[in-house]
Amino acid sequence: MKFVSTSKELDPIKVLFIGFSFGFSLLINVWIFYRITGGLFNPALTWGMVLVGGMPWVKGIIMFIAQIIGGIVAAAGADAVLPGKLDVSCGLAEGVSRGRGLMLECLLTAELMLAVLFLAVEKHRATPFAPLVIGFTIAILHFIAVPFTGASLNPARAFGPAVVEGTFNNKHWVFWLGPLMGTTFAAGFYMILKALNYRTLNPSQDQIYDSSLQGGSADALLHDRHDPDRENMTLGGQRLASVSDTGSPIIDTQRPVV
């Protein structure tokens, strides 16, 4: 089952199957491993985490290499278990130029990186649900990109099958440069927003609805609750740097988070 098709051959059921398969498999595995490794399986996302200071360079390099090896091992395992010839390589569909493929991989991986940064790295009430949202993000991005590039969004995803199938060609670089560019842009955008203290633009986002306050006055329904446990929140053995004006802890991006 090839992961690329032309628009004439596009089967919506196939695209939905691929998108939900990737999305739910990532959702489950991120939820399993995010307390151990941060739930990262993508070298491009690892690169973005290093850029924002969420991971030490040495750890980032080790994880980057491990993820590439993991992609090869996973592809070899699929080839050994599944009947027939493995045919899951990413590639550019007919009519999709290198430039278009590059930008598509770049923009969609940037969207994925932003989901990780604002849902998993930034600590707030929605953080426990980050794997769920990230999994659905992957599914939606696959719906968009599968017909055109195979929706790599991950150098390890493209490299592993290419090694096992021997399908390297002069377009393979698109699936490295595109995702790495995307996470670089997303990391830069994130750091700019952090420098501008973006939380002050909409400070009530992490407040709690409580109709029991002041007779149910509409203006009093949003409020902060003091939770002493949140003041001592840690991640990966590191205490969170501070608590925002809304009571939402802010991660110290100068310390490792995964």
Coordinates of C-alpha atoms in Angstrom, one line a residue:
M1 CA 0.0 0.0 0.0
K2 CA 1.8 3.0 -1.2
F3 CA 1.5 6.2 0.8
V4 CA 1.5 8.5 -2.2
S5 CA -1.1 8.8 -5.0
T6 CA -2.0 11.2 -7.7
S7 CA -5.2 13.1 -7.4
K8 CA -6.9 10.8 -9.9
E9 CA -6.1 7.8 -7.8
L10 CA -7.0 9.3 -4.5
D11 CA -9.1 7.1 -2.3
P12 CA -10.6 9.0 0.6
I13 CA -11.1 5.8 2.7
K14 CA -7.4 5.0 2.3
V15 CA -6.4 8.5 3.4
L16 CA -8.6 8.3 6.4
F17 CA -7.2 4.9 7.3
I18 CA -3.6 6.1 7.0
G19 CA -4.3 9.3 9.0
F20 CA -6.2 7.7 11.8
S21 CA -3.7 4.8 12.0
F22 CA -0.8 7.2 12.4
G23 CA -2.7 9.5 14.7
F24 CA -4.0 6.9 17.2
S25 CA -0.7 5.0 17.2
L26 CA 1.2 8.1 18.1
L27 CA -1.5 9.1 20.7
I28 CA -1.1 5.8 22.5
N29 CA 2.7 5.7 22.4
V30 CA 3.1 9.3 23.5
W31 CA 0.8 8.7 26.5
I32 CA 2.9 5.6 27.4
F33 CA 6.3 7.1 27.0
Y34 CA 6.0 10.8 27.7
R35 CA 7.0 10.4 31.4
I36 CA 10.1 8.4 30.3
T37 CA 11.5 10.1 27.2
G38 CA 9.0 12.9 26.7
G39 CA 7.2 10.9 24.1
L40 CA 9.4 12.1 21.2
F41 CA 9.8 9.8 18.2
N42 CA 10.6 12.4 15.6
P43 CA 14.1 13.9 15.1
A44 CA 12.7 17.1 13.7
L45 CA 10.7 17.6 17.0
T46 CA 13.8 16.8 19.0
W47 CA 15.7 19.5 17.1
G48 CA 13.0 22.0 17.9
M49 CA 13.1 21.0 21.6
V50 CA 16.8 21.6 21.6
L51 CA 16.4 25.0 20.0
V52 CA 13.9 26.3 22.6
G53 CA 16.1 25.1 25.4
G54 CA 13.8 22.3 26.4
M55 CA 16.5 19.6 26.0
P56 CA 20.3 19.6 26.5
W57 CA 22.3 19.4 23.3
V58 CA 23.9 16.1 24.3
K59 CA 20.6 14.4 25.1
G60 CA 19.2 15.9 21.9
I61 CA 21.9 14.4 19.7
I62 CA 21.6 11.0 21.4
M63 CA 17.8 11.0 20.9
F64 CA 18.1 12.2 17.3
I65 CA 20.4 9.2 16.5
A66 CA 18.2 6.8 18.5
Q67 CA 15.1 7.9 16.6
I68 CA 16.7 7.4 13.2
I69 CA 17.8 3.9 14.2
G70 CA 14.3 3.3 15.6
G71 CA 12.9 4.2 12.2
I72 CA 15.1 1.7 10.5
V73 CA 14.3 -1.0 13.0
A74 CA 10.6 -0.3 12.8
A75 CA 10.6 -0.6 9.0
A76 CA 12.6 -3.8 9.2
G77 CA 10.2 -5.2 11.7
A78 CA 7.2 -4.3 9.5
D79 CA 8.9 -5.9 6.5
A80 CA 9.5 -9.1 8.5
V81 CA 6.0 -9.4 9.9
L82 CA 3.8 -8.1 7.0
P83 CA 3.2 -10.4 4.0
G84 CA 4.4 -9.3 0.6
K85 CA 6.9 -6.6 -0.3
L86 CA 7.1 -3.6 2.0
D87 CA 5.8 -0.5 0.2
V88 CA 5.4 2.3 2.7
S89 CA 8.0 4.8 1.5
C90 CA 7.2 8.5 1.3
G91 CA 7.6 10.3 -2.0
L92 CA 6.3 13.2 -4.1
A93 CA 3.2 12.4 -6.1
E94 CA 3.0 13.1 -9.8
G95 CA 2.8 16.8 -10.4
V96 CA 4.2 17.8 -7.0
S97 CA 7.5 19.6 -7.4
R98 CA 10.4 19.5 -4.9
G99 CA 9.6 23.0 -3.9
R100 CA 6.0 22.4 -3.2
G101 CA 6.8 19.2 -1.4
L102 CA 9.4 20.9 0.7
M103 CA 7.0 23.7 1.7
L104 CA 4.2 21.3 2.5
E105 CA 6.4 19.2 4.8
C106 CA 7.8 22.4 6.3
L107 CA 4.5 24.0 7.1
L108 CA 2.7 20.9 8.4
T109 CA 5.7 19.9 10.6
A110 CA 5.7 23.5 12.0
E111 CA 2.1 23.1 13.0
L112 CA 2.9 19.8 14.8
M113 CA 5.9 21.5 16.6
L114 CA 3.6 24.3 17.8
A115 CA 1.1 21.8 19.1
V116 CA 3.9 20.1 21.1
L117 CA 5.3 23.4 22.4
F118 CA 2.0 25.0 23.5
L119 CA 0.4 21.8 24.8
A120 CA 3.2 19.7 26.2
V121 CA 6.1 22.1 27.0
E122 CA 3.9 24.9 28.3
K123 CA 2.3 23.8 31.5
H124 CA -1.4 24.5 32.0
R125 CA -4.6 22.7 32.7
A126 CA -4.8 21.2 29.2
T127 CA -1.3 19.7 29.4
P128 CA -2.5 16.2 30.6
F129 CA -4.5 16.0 27.4
A130 CA -1.5 16.9 25.1
P131 CA -1.0 13.3 23.8
L132 CA -4.7 13.3 22.7
V133 CA -4.5 16.6 20.9
I134 CA -1.1 15.8 19.3
G135 CA -2.4 12.5 18.1
F136 CA -5.4 14.1 16.4
T137 CA -3.1 16.8 15.0
I138 CA -1.0 14.1 13.3
A139 CA -4.2 12.5 11.9
I140 CA -5.4 15.8 10.4
L141 CA -2.0 16.6 8.9
H142 CA -1.9 13.2 7.3
F143 CA -5.3 13.9 5.7
I144 CA -3.8 16.9 4.1
A145 CA -0.4 15.6 3.0
V146 CA -0.8 11.9 2.2
P147 CA -1.9 12.5 -1.4
F148 CA 1.0 14.8 -2.1
T149 CA 4.1 13.7 -0.1
G150 CA 3.0 10.7 1.9
A151 CA 3.0 12.9 5.0
S152 CA 6.4 12.2 6.3
L153 CA 6.7 15.1 8.8
N154 CA 9.4 13.0 10.4
P155 CA 12.9 12.3 8.9
A156 CA 13.0 8.9 10.7
R157 CA 9.6 8.0 9.1
A158 CA 11.0 8.6 5.6
F159 CA 14.5 7.3 6.2
G160 CA 13.7 3.9 7.8
P161 CA 11.5 2.6 5.0
A162 CA 13.9 4.0 2.4
V163 CA 16.8 2.0 3.9
V164 CA 14.8 -1.2 4.1
E165 CA 13.2 -0.9 0.7
G166 CA 16.2 0.6 -1.0
T167 CA 14.1 3.5 -2.4
F168 CA 16.4 6.4 -2.1
N169 CA 16.2 9.0 -4.9
N170 CA 17.1 12.6 -5.6
K171 CA 14.0 13.8 -3.8
H172 CA 14.7 12.1 -0.5
W173 CA 16.3 15.3 1.0
V174 CA 12.9 17.0 0.9
F175 CA 11.8 14.7 3.8
W176 CA 14.8 15.9 5.9
L177 CA 15.0 19.5 5.1
G178 CA 11.3 20.2 5.1
P179 CA 10.5 18.9 8.7
L180 CA 13.7 20.4 10.1
M181 CA 12.9 23.8 8.6
G182 CA 9.4 23.6 10.0
T183 CA 10.5 22.9 13.5
T184 CA 13.1 25.6 13.3
F185 CA 10.5 28.2 12.3
A186 CA 8.1 27.0 14.9
A187 CA 10.7 27.2 17.6
G188 CA 11.6 30.7 16.6
F189 CA 8.0 31.8 16.6
Y190 CA 7.5 30.2 20.1
M191 CA 10.6 32.0 21.5
I192 CA 9.4 35.3 20.1
L193 CA 6.0 34.9 21.8
K194 CA 7.7 33.9 25.1
A195 CA 9.9 37.0 24.9
L196 CA 6.8 39.1 24.4
N197 CA 5.1 37.5 27.4
Y198 CA 2.2 36.3 25.3
R199 CA 0.2 35.2 28.4
T200 CA -0.6 38.8 29.2
L201 CA -2.6 39.1 26.0
N202 CA -5.3 36.8 27.2
P203 CA -4.7 36.1 30.9
S204 CA -8.0 34.4 31.7
Q205 CA -7.4 31.4 29.5
D206 CA -6.5 29.1 32.5
Q207 CA -9.1 30.4 34.9
I208 CA -11.9 28.2 36.2
Y209 CA -15.7 28.6 35.8
D210 CA -17.5 28.6 39.1
S211 CA -21.1 29.8 39.2
S212 CA -21.1 29.8 43.1
L213 CA -19.1 33.0 43.3
Q214 CA -20.8 36.2 44.2
G215 CA -24.3 35.0 43.4
G216 CA -23.4 33.8 40.0
S217 CA -22.3 37.2 38.7
A218 CA -21.1 36.8 35.1
D219 CA -18.0 38.9 35.8
A220 CA -17.1 36.7 38.7
L221 CA -17.5 33.3 37.0
L222 CA -13.9 33.3 35.9
H223 CA -11.4 33.2 38.7
D224 CA -8.1 31.6 39.9
R225 CA -8.0 28.9 42.5
H226 CA -5.0 28.6 44.7
D227 CA -3.6 25.2 44.4
P228 CA -0.4 24.7 46.5
D229 CA 0.5 21.5 44.6
R230 CA 0.9 23.5 41.4
E231 CA 3.5 25.7 43.0
N232 CA 5.7 22.7 43.4
M233 CA 5.1 21.1 40.0
T234 CA 8.2 19.4 38.5
L235 CA 8.9 17.9 35.1
G236 CA 11.7 15.4 34.6
G237 CA 13.0 16.2 38.0
Q238 CA 13.2 19.9 37.4
R239 CA 11.0 22.3 39.3
L240 CA 9.0 24.6 37.1
A241 CA 10.5 28.1 37.0
S242 CA 7.5 30.2 38.1
V243 CA 3.8 30.6 38.3
S244 CA 2.1 33.1 36.0
D245 CA -0.3 35.8 37.1
T246 CA -3.2 33.4 36.4
G247 CA -1.8 30.7 38.5
S248 CA -0.5 28.8 35.5
P249 CA 3.0 27.4 35.9
I250 CA 5.5 28.5 33.3
I251 CA 8.2 26.1 32.2
D252 CA 11.8 27.3 32.4
T253 CA 13.0 26.8 28.8
Q254 CA 16.6 26.9 29.9
R255 CA 16.1 23.6 31.7
P256 CA 15.5 20.1 30.2
V257 CA 11.8 19.2 30.0
V258 CA 12.0 15.7 28.7

